[in-house]
Coordinates of C-alpha atoms in Angstrom, one line a residue:
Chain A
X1357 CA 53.7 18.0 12.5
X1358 CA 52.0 16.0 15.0
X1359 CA 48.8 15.2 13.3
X1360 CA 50.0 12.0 11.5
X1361 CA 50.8 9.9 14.6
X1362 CA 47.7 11.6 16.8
X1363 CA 45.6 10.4 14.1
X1364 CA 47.3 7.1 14.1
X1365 CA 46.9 6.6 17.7
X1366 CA 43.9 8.0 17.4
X1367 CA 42.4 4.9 15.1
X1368 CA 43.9 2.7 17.4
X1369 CA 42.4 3.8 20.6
X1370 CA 39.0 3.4 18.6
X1371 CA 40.1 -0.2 18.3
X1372 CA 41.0 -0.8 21.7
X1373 CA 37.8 0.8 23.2
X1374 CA 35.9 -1.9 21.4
X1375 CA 37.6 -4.9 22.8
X1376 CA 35.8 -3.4 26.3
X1377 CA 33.2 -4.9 27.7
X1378 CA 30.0 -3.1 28.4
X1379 CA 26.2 -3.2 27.2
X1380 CA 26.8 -1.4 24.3
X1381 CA 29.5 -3.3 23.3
X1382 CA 27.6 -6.6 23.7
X1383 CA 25.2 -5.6 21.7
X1384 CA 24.5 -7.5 18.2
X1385 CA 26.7 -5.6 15.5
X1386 CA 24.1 -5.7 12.9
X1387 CA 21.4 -3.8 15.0
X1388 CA 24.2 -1.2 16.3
X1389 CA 24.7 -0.5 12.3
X1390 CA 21.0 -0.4 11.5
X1391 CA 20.8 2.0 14.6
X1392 CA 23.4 4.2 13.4
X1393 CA 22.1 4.6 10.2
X1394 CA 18.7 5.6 10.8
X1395 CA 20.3 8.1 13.3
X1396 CA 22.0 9.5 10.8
X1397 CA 19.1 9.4 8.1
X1398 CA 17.0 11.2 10.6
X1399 CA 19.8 14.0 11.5
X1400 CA 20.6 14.6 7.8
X1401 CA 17.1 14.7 6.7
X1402 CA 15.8 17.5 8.8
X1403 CA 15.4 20.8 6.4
X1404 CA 18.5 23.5 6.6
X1405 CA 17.0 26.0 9.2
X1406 CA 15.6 23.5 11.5
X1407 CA 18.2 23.9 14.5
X1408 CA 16.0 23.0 17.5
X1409 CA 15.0 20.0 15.7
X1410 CA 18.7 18.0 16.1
X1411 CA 18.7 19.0 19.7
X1412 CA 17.1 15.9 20.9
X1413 CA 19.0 13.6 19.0
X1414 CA 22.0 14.8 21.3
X1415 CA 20.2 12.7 24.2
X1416 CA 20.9 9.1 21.8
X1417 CA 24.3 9.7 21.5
X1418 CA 24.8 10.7 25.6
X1419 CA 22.9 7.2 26.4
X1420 CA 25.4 5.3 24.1
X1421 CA 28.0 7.1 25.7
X1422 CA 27.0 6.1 28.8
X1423 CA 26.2 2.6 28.3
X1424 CA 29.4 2.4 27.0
X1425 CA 31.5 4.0 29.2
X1426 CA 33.3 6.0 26.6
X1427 CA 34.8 9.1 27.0
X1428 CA 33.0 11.9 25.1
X1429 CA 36.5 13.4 24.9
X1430 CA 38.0 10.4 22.5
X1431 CA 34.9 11.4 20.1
X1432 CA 36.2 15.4 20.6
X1433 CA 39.5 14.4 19.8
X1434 CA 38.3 12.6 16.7
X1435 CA 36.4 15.5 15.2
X1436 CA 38.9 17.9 16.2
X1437 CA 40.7 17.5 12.8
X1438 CA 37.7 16.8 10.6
X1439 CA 36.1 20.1 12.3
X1440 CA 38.0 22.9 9.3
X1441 CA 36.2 20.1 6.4
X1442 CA 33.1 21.4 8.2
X1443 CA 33.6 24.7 8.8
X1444 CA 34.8 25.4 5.1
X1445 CA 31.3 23.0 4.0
X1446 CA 29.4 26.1 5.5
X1447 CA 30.8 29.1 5.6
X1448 CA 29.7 30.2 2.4
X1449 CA 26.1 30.3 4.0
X1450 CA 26.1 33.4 6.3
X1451 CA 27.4 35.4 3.0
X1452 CA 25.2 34.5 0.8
X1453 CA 21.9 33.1 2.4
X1454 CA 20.6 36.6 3.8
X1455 CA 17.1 35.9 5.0
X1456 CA 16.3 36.7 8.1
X1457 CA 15.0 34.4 11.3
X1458 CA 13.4 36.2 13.9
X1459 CA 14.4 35.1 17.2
X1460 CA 11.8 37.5 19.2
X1461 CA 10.0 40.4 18.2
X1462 CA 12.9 42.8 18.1
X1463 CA 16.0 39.9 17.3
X1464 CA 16.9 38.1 14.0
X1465 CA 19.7 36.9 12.9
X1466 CA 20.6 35.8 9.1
X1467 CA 19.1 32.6 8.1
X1468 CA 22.7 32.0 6.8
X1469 CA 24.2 31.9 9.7
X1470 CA 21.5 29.1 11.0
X1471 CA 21.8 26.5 8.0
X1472 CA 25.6 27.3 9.1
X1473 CA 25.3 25.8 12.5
X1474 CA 22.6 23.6 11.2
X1475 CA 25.4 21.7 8.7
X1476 CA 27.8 22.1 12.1
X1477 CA 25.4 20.2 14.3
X1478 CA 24.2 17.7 11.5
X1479 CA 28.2 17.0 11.2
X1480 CA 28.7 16.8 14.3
X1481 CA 26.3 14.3 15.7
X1482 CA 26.7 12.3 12.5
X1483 CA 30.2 11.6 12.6
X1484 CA 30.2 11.0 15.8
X1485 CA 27.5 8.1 15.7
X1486 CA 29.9 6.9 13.3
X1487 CA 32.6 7.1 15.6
X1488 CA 30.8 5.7 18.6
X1489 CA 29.8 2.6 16.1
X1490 CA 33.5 1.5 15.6
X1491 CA 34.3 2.3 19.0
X1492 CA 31.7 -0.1 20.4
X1493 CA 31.9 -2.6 17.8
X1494 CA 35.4 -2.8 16.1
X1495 CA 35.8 -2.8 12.0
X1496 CA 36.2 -6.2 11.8
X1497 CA 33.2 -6.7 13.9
X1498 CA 31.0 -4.1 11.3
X1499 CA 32.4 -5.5 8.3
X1500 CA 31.6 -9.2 9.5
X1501 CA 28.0 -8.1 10.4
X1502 CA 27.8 -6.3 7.2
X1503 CA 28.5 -9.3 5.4
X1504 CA 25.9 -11.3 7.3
X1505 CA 23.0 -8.3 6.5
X1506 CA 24.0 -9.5 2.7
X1507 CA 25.7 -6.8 1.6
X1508 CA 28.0 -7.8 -1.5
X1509 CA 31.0 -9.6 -0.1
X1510 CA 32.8 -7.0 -2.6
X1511 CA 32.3 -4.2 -1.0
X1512 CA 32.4 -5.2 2.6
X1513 CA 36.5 -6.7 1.9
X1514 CA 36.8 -3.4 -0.1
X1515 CA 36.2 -1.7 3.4
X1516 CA 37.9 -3.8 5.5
X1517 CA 41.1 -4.1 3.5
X1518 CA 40.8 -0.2 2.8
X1519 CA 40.7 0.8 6.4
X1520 CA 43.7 -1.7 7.3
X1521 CA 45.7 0.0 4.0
X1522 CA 44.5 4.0 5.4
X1523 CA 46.2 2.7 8.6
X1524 CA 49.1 1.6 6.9
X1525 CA 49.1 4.4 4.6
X1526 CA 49.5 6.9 7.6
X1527 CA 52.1 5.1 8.9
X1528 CA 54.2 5.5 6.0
X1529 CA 53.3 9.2 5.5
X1530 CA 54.3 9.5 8.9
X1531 CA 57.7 8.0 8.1
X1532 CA 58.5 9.9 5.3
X1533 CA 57.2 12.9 7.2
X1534 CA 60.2 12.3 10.1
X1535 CA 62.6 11.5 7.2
X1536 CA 61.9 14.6 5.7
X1537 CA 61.8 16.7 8.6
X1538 CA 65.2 15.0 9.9
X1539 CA 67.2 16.4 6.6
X1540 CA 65.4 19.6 6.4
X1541 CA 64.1 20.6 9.6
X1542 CA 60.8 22.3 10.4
X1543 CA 60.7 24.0 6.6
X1544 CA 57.7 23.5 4.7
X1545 CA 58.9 21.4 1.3
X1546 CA 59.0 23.2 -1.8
X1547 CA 56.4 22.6 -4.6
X1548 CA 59.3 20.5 -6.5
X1549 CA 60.0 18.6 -3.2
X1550 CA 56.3 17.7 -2.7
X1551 CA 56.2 16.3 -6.2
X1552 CA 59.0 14.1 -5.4
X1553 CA 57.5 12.8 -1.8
X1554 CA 54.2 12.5 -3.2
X1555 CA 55.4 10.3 -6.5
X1556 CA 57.2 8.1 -4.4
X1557 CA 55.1 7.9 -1.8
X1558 CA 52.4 6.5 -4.4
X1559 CA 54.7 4.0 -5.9
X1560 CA 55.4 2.7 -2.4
X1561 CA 51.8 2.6 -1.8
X1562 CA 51.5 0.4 -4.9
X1563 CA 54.3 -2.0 -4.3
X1564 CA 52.7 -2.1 -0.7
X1565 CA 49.6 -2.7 -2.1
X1566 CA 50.8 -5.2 -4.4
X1567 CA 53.0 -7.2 -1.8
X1568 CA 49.9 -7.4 0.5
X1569 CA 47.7 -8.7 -2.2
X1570 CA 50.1 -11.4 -2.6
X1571 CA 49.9 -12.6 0.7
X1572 CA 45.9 -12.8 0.4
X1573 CA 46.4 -14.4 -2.8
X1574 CA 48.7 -17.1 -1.1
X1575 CA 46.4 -18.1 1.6
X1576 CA 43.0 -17.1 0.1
X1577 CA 43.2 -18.0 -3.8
X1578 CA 41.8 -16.3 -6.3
X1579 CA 38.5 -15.9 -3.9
X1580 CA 39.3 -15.4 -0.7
X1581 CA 36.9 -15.1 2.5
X1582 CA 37.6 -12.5 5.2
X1583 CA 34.8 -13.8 7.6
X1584 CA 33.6 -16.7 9.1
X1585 CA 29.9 -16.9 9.7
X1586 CA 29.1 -15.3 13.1
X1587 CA 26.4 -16.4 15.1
X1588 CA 23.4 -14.4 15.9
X1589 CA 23.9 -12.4 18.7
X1590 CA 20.3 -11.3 18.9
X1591 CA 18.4 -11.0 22.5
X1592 CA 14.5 -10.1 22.9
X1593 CA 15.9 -7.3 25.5
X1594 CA 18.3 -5.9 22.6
X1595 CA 15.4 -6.4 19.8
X1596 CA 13.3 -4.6 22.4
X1597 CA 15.5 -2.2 23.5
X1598 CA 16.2 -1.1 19.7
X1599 CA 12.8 -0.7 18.8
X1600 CA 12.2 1.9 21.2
X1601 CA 15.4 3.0 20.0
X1602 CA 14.3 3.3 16.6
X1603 CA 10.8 4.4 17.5
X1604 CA 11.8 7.4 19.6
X1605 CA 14.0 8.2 16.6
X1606 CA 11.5 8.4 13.9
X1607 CA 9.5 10.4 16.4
X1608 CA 12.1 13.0 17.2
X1609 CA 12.3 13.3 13.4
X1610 CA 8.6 13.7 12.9
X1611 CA 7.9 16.4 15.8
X1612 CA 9.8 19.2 16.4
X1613 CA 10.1 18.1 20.1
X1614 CA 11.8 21.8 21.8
X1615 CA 8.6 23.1 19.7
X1616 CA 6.2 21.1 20.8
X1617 CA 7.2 21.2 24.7
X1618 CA 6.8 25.1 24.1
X1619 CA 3.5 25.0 22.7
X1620 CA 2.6 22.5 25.2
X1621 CA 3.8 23.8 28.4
X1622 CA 4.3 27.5 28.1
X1623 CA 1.5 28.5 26.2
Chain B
X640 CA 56.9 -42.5 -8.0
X641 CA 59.7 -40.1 -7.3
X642 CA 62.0 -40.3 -4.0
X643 CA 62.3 -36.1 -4.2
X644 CA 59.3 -33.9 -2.8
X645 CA 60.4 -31.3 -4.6
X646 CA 61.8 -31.1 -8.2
X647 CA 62.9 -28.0 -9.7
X648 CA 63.9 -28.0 -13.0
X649 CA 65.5 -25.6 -15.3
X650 CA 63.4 -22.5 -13.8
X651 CA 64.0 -19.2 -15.9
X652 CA 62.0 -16.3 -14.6
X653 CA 62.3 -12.4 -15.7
X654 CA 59.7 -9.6 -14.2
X655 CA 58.1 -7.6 -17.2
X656 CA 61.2 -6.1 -19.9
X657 CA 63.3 -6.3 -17.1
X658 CA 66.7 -9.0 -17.2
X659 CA 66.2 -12.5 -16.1
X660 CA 66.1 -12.4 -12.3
X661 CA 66.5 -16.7 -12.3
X662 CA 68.7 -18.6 -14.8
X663 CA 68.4 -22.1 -15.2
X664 CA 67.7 -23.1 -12.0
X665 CA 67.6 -26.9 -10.8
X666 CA 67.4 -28.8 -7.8
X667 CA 65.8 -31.6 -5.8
X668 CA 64.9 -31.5 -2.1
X669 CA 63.6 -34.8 0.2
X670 CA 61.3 -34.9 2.8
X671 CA 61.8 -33.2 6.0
X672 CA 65.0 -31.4 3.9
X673 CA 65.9 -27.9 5.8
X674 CA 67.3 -26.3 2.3
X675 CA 69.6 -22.7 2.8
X676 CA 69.5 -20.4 -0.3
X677 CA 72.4 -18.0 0.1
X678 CA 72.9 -15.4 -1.7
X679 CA 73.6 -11.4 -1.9
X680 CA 71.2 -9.1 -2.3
X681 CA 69.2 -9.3 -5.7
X682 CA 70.4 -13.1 -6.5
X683 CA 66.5 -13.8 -6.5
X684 CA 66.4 -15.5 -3.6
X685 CA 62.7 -13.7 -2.9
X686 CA 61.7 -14.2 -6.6
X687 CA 62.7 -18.3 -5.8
X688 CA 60.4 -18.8 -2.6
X689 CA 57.3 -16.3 -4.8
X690 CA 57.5 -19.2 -7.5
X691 CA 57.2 -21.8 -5.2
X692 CA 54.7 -20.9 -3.2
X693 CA 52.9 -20.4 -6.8
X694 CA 52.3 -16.4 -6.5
X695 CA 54.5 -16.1 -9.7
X696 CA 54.5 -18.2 -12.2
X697 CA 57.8 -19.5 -14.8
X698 CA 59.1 -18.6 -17.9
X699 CA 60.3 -21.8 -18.5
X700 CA 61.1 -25.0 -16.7
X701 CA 58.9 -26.3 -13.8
X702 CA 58.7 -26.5 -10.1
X703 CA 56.7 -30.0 -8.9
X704 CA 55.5 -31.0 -5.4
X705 CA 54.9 -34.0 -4.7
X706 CA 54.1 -34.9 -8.5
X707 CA 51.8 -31.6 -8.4
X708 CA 53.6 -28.7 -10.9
X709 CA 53.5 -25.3 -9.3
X710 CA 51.7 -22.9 -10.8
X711 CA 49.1 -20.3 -9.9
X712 CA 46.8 -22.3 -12.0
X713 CA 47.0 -24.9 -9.1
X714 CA 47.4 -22.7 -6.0
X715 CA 44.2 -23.7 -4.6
X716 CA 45.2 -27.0 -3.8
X717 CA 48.7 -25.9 -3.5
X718 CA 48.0 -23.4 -0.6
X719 CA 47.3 -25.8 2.0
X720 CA 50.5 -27.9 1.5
X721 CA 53.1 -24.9 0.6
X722 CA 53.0 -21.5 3.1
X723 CA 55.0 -18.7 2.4
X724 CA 56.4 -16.4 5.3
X725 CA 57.2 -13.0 3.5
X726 CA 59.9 -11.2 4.1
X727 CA 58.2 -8.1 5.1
X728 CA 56.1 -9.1 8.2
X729 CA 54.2 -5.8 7.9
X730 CA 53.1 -7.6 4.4
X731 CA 52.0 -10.7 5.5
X732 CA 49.5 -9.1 8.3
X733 CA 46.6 -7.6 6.6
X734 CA 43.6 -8.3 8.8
X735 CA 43.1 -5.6 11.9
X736 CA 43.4 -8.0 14.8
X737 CA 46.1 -10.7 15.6
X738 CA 43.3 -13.4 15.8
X739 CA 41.2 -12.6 13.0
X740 CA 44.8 -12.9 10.2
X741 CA 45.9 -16.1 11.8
X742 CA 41.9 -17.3 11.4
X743 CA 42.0 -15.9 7.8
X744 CA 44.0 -19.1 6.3
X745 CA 42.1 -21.8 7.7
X746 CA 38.7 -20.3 6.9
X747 CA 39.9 -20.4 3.0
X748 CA 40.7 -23.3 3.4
X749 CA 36.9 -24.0 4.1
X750 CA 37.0 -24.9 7.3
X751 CA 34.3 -25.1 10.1
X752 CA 34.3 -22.5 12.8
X753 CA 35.5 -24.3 15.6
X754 CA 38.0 -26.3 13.8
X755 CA 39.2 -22.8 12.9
X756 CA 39.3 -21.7 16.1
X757 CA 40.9 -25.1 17.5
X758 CA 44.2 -24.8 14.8
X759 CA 44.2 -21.2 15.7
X760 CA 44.4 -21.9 19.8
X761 CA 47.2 -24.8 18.7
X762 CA 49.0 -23.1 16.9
X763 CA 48.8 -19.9 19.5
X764 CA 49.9 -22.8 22.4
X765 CA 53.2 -23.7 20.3
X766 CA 54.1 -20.3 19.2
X767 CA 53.8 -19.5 22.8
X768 CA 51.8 -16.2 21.4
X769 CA 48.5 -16.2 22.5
X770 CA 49.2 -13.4 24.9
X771 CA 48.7 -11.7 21.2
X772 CA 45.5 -13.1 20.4
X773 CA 43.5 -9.5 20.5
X774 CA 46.0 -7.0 19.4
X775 CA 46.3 -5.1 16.5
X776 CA 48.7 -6.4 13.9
X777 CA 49.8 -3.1 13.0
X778 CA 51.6 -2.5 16.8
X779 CA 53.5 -5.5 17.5
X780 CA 57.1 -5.3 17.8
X781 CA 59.2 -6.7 14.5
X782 CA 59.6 -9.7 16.3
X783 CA 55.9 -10.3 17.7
X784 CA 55.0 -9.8 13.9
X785 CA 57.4 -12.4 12.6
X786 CA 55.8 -14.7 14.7
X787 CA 52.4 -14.0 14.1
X788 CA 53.6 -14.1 10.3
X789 CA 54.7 -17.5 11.1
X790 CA 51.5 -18.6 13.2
X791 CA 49.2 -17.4 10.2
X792 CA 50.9 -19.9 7.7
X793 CA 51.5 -22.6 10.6
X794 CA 47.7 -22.9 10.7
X795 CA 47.0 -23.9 7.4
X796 CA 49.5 -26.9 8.3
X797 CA 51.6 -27.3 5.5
X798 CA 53.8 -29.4 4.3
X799 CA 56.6 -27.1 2.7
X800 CA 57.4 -23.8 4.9
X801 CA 59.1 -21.2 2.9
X802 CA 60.9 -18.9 4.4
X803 CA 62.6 -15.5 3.5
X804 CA 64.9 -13.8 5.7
X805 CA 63.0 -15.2 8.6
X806 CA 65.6 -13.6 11.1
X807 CA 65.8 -9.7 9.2
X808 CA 64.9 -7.0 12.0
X809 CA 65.1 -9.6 15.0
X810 CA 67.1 -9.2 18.2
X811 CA 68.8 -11.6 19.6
X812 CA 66.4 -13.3 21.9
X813 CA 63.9 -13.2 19.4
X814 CA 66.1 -14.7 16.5
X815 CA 67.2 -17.5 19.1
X816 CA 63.2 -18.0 19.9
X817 CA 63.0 -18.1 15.9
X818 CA 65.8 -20.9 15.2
X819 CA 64.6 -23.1 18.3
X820 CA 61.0 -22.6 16.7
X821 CA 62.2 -23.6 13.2
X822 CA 64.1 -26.8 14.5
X823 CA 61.6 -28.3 16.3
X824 CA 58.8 -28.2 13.1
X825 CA 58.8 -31.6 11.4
X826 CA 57.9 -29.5 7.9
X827 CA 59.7 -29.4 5.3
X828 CA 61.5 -26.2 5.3
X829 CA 63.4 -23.8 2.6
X830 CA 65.1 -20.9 4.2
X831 CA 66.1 -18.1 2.0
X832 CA 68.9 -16.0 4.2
X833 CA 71.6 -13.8 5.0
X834 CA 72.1 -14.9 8.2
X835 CA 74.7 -17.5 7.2
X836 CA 75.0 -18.6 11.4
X837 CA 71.4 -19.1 11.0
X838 CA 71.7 -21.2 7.9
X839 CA 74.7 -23.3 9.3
X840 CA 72.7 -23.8 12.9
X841 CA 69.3 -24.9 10.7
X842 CA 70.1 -26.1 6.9
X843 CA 70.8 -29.9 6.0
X844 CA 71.5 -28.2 2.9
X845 CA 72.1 -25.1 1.0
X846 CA 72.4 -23.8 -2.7
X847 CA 74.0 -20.4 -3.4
X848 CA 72.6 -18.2 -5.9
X849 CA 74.8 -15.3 -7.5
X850 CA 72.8 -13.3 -10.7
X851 CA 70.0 -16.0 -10.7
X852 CA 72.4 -19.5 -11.3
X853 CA 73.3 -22.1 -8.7
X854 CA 76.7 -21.3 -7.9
X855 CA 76.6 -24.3 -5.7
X856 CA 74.9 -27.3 -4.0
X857 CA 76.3 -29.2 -0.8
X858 CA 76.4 -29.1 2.9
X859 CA 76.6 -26.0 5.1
X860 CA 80.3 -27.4 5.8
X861 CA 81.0 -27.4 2.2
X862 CA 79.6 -24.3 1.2
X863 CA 81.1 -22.4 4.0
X864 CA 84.9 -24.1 3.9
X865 CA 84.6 -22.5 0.1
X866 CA 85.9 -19.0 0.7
X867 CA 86.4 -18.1 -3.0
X868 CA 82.8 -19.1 -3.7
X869 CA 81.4 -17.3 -0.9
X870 CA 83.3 -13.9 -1.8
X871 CA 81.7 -15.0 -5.5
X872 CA 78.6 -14.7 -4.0
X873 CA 79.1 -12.0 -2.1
X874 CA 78.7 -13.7 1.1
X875 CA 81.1 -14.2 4.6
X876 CA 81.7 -17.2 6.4
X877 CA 79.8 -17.6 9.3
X878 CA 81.3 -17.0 13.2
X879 CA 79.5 -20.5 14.4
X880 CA 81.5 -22.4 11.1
X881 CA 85.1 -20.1 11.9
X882 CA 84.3 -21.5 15.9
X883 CA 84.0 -24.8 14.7
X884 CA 87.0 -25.3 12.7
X885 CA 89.1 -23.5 15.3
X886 CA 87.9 -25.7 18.3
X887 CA 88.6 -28.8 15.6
X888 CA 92.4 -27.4 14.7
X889 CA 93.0 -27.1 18.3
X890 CA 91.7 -30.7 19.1
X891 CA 93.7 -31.9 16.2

């Protein structure tokens, strides 16, 4: 019931967190995005059973978070919903991957159930780079710097206009979700019902959709541009700062760091 | 040359296999007009301002500015000298922050950066809205929104302002704020409305459209002292106008 407007405030705390004002929000959009996607290269490239692996790439995300000043709980609240998407990704695993990794001498456990947290923690940290990137940066902000990395000015208004029409999108679900619930109460719709909701709910969508693009059309032409061109932003401490960044990333994605501080200091 | 800045001329529009929504539609408007179109719902008041601002485009007969013919062939140059505000406020706003949509019109029309930003300030300073400056469109109140809609065409400075149903979903304050606004720009305005006080306070003129035809032309005072053409046309007369002729009777 709630979902729609926890979600919707939700997206717009994300907004409002980036108009802060802290290091990582300073910070050049374009080398936040490249950050975030070699994070995320690195954390979905590591092989299924290789747990231990992904456990140091928690420390990147607890420095951004602290640079940042943003509460780990707005990430939590975020994956909260998307958490059942993941689940359902990997809970096929423990059935039907049945190997066994041995733990000690006398404990295994199914190799199932490890790609299983494996695809949890990969999700996990992932999502909520991505998370942390809007949150530091604002979409307007990524889809400006995207624009200036050359990516196809196409796409980048096809991901800026699509985010703005989700938004909207959920506020008119959520509308038709109090309508609904107002002449009905608390029943679930029948199939028949959903049919109707969800037709009209599209058409609206397209008139919506339609009415917007005329506004573009009326200010912007035929081409329009969504971005003026942003200055660089770039400082020798932030180039610096990323390369270690980036460095200590590839690293962690080479070694097996909880491995390798066994080997080194307990044998 | 011609003395009108607008000419509209025998306009017939229909929207695909549906009935003609405008009929032979004709009239003039001067510089610095203020021009009321009246009407019930689904005269095509909407359809009008759409075709002028050059989103739609005629079946027949032709709308010129300023010896340019409106058209969505020509709405590149058009743009910066005709702004439509939508009736929808949620419609016009389509950028995520307050700033960056007011920016948006100025920037296509090629500005530089801090000439952008200097119209945007302006226009912020006149509006009296640049408390709004970082939020996100999508939470303002209806009538922050209506003026943001407004400040997003007002910095492309043009020379026609179309409005429909500028005052819908405003409460008083705010409509008052809207109609103290409206008077004091120089532009050229067209008003499409149901809020006939509105109209009487604001229009130097008004036409009345009932199934897509002029029903009628003239002067707020005209229009509204015709009670059998306003019940034609599906409209009331105003409280302001009723005022008005009773504090005349009772001078008389």
């Amino acid at each position: 019931m709630r979902i729609l407007p926890r979600t919707i405030n939700w997206l717009d705390q994300l907004e409002v967190l980036s108009r802060q004002s802290s290091i990582a929000h300073h910070w050049d959009a374009r080398l936040k995005i490249l950050l975030c996607l070699i994070f995320q290269i690195c954390v979905i490239s590591f092989p299924a059973y290789s747990l231990s692996g992904l456990v140091p790439f928690l420390f990147f995300l607890v420095v951004v978070i602290r640079l940042s000043g943003i509460s780990p709980l707005i990430l939590l609240k975020g994956l909260l919903p998307i958490l059942p998407f993941i689940l359902l990704l990997g809970i096929m695993n423990p059935i039907f991957d049945e190997g066994r990794f041995y733990l000690t001498k006398h404990y295994s456990i199914s190799l199932g159930w490890v790609s299983f947290f494996s695809i949890i923690f990969k999700s996990v940290l992932t999502i909520s780079a991505g998370f942390l990137l809007i949150a530091t940066t604002g979409f307007y902000a990524i889809c400006q710097a995207l624009k200036s990395m050359k990516v196809p000015q196409i796409l980048v208004t096809q991901l800026l206009l699509t985010y703005r029409f989700l938004i909207e999108l959920l506020h008119q679900a959520n509308t038709y979700q109090i309508a609904f619930c107002q002449r009905r109460g608390i029943k679930k719709p029948s199939l028949r019902e959903w049919g109707a909701i969800t037709g009209h709910f599209f058409l609206s969508c397209m008139m919506k959709s339609n009415h917007i693009y005329q506004s573009i059309y009326a200010r912007g032409g035929e081409n329009p541009v969504f971005f003026d061109n942003n200055k660089i932003n770039l400082s020798p401490v932030q180039a610096i700062f990323s390369l270690s960044f980036f460095v200590l990333m590839i690293l962690c994605r080479v070694v097996n760091v909880p491995i390798w501080l066994e080997e080194t200091f307990l044998n | 040359m011609s003395d009108f800045s607008l000419q509209v001329k025998n306009l017939d529009f229909s929207y695909q296999s549906s009935p003609p929504v405008l009929r032979d539609v004709s009239f003039t408007l001067k510089q610095g007009e203020v021009l009321g179109v009246l009407g019930g719902n689904g005269s095509g008041k909407s359809t009008l301002l759409h075709i002028l601002a050059g989103i739609l485009d005629v079946d027949a007969g032709s709308a010129i500015w300023n010896e340019k013919t409106i058209s969505s062939n020509h709405l590149n140059e058009l743009r910066s000298k005709i702004g439509l505000v939508f009736q929808e406020a949620n419609n016009q706003l389509f950028m995520p922050i307050v700033r960056d949509d007011v920016a948006f019109g100025p920037i296509n029309l090629g500005l530089k950066p801090d000439e952008v930003s200097a119209r945007v300030d302006q226009v912020f300073h006149e509006l009296q809205i640049a408390h709004l400056s970082d939020k996100l469109t999508h939470r303002l109140s209806g009538g922050e929104k209506r003026m943001v809609s407004i400040a997003t065409i007002l910095t492309m400075k043009p020379e026609l302002l179309l409005l429909d149903e500028p005052s819908a979903n405003l409460d008083p304050h705010a409509r008052r704020q809207l109609i103290k606004l409206l008077a004091s720009r120089p532009e050229t305005k067209i008003i499409a409305t149901h809020d006939l006080d509105m109209a009487y306070e604001l229009c130097t003129r008004c036409i009345v459209l009932h199934q897509g035809r002029i029903l009628a032309d003239g002067t707020p005072k005209e229009i509204f002292a015709n009670e059998s053409l306003l019940d034609e046309a599906k409209l009331e007369q105003p409280y302001l106008f009723l005022l008005n002729q009773l504090k005349e009777s009772r001078m008389v």
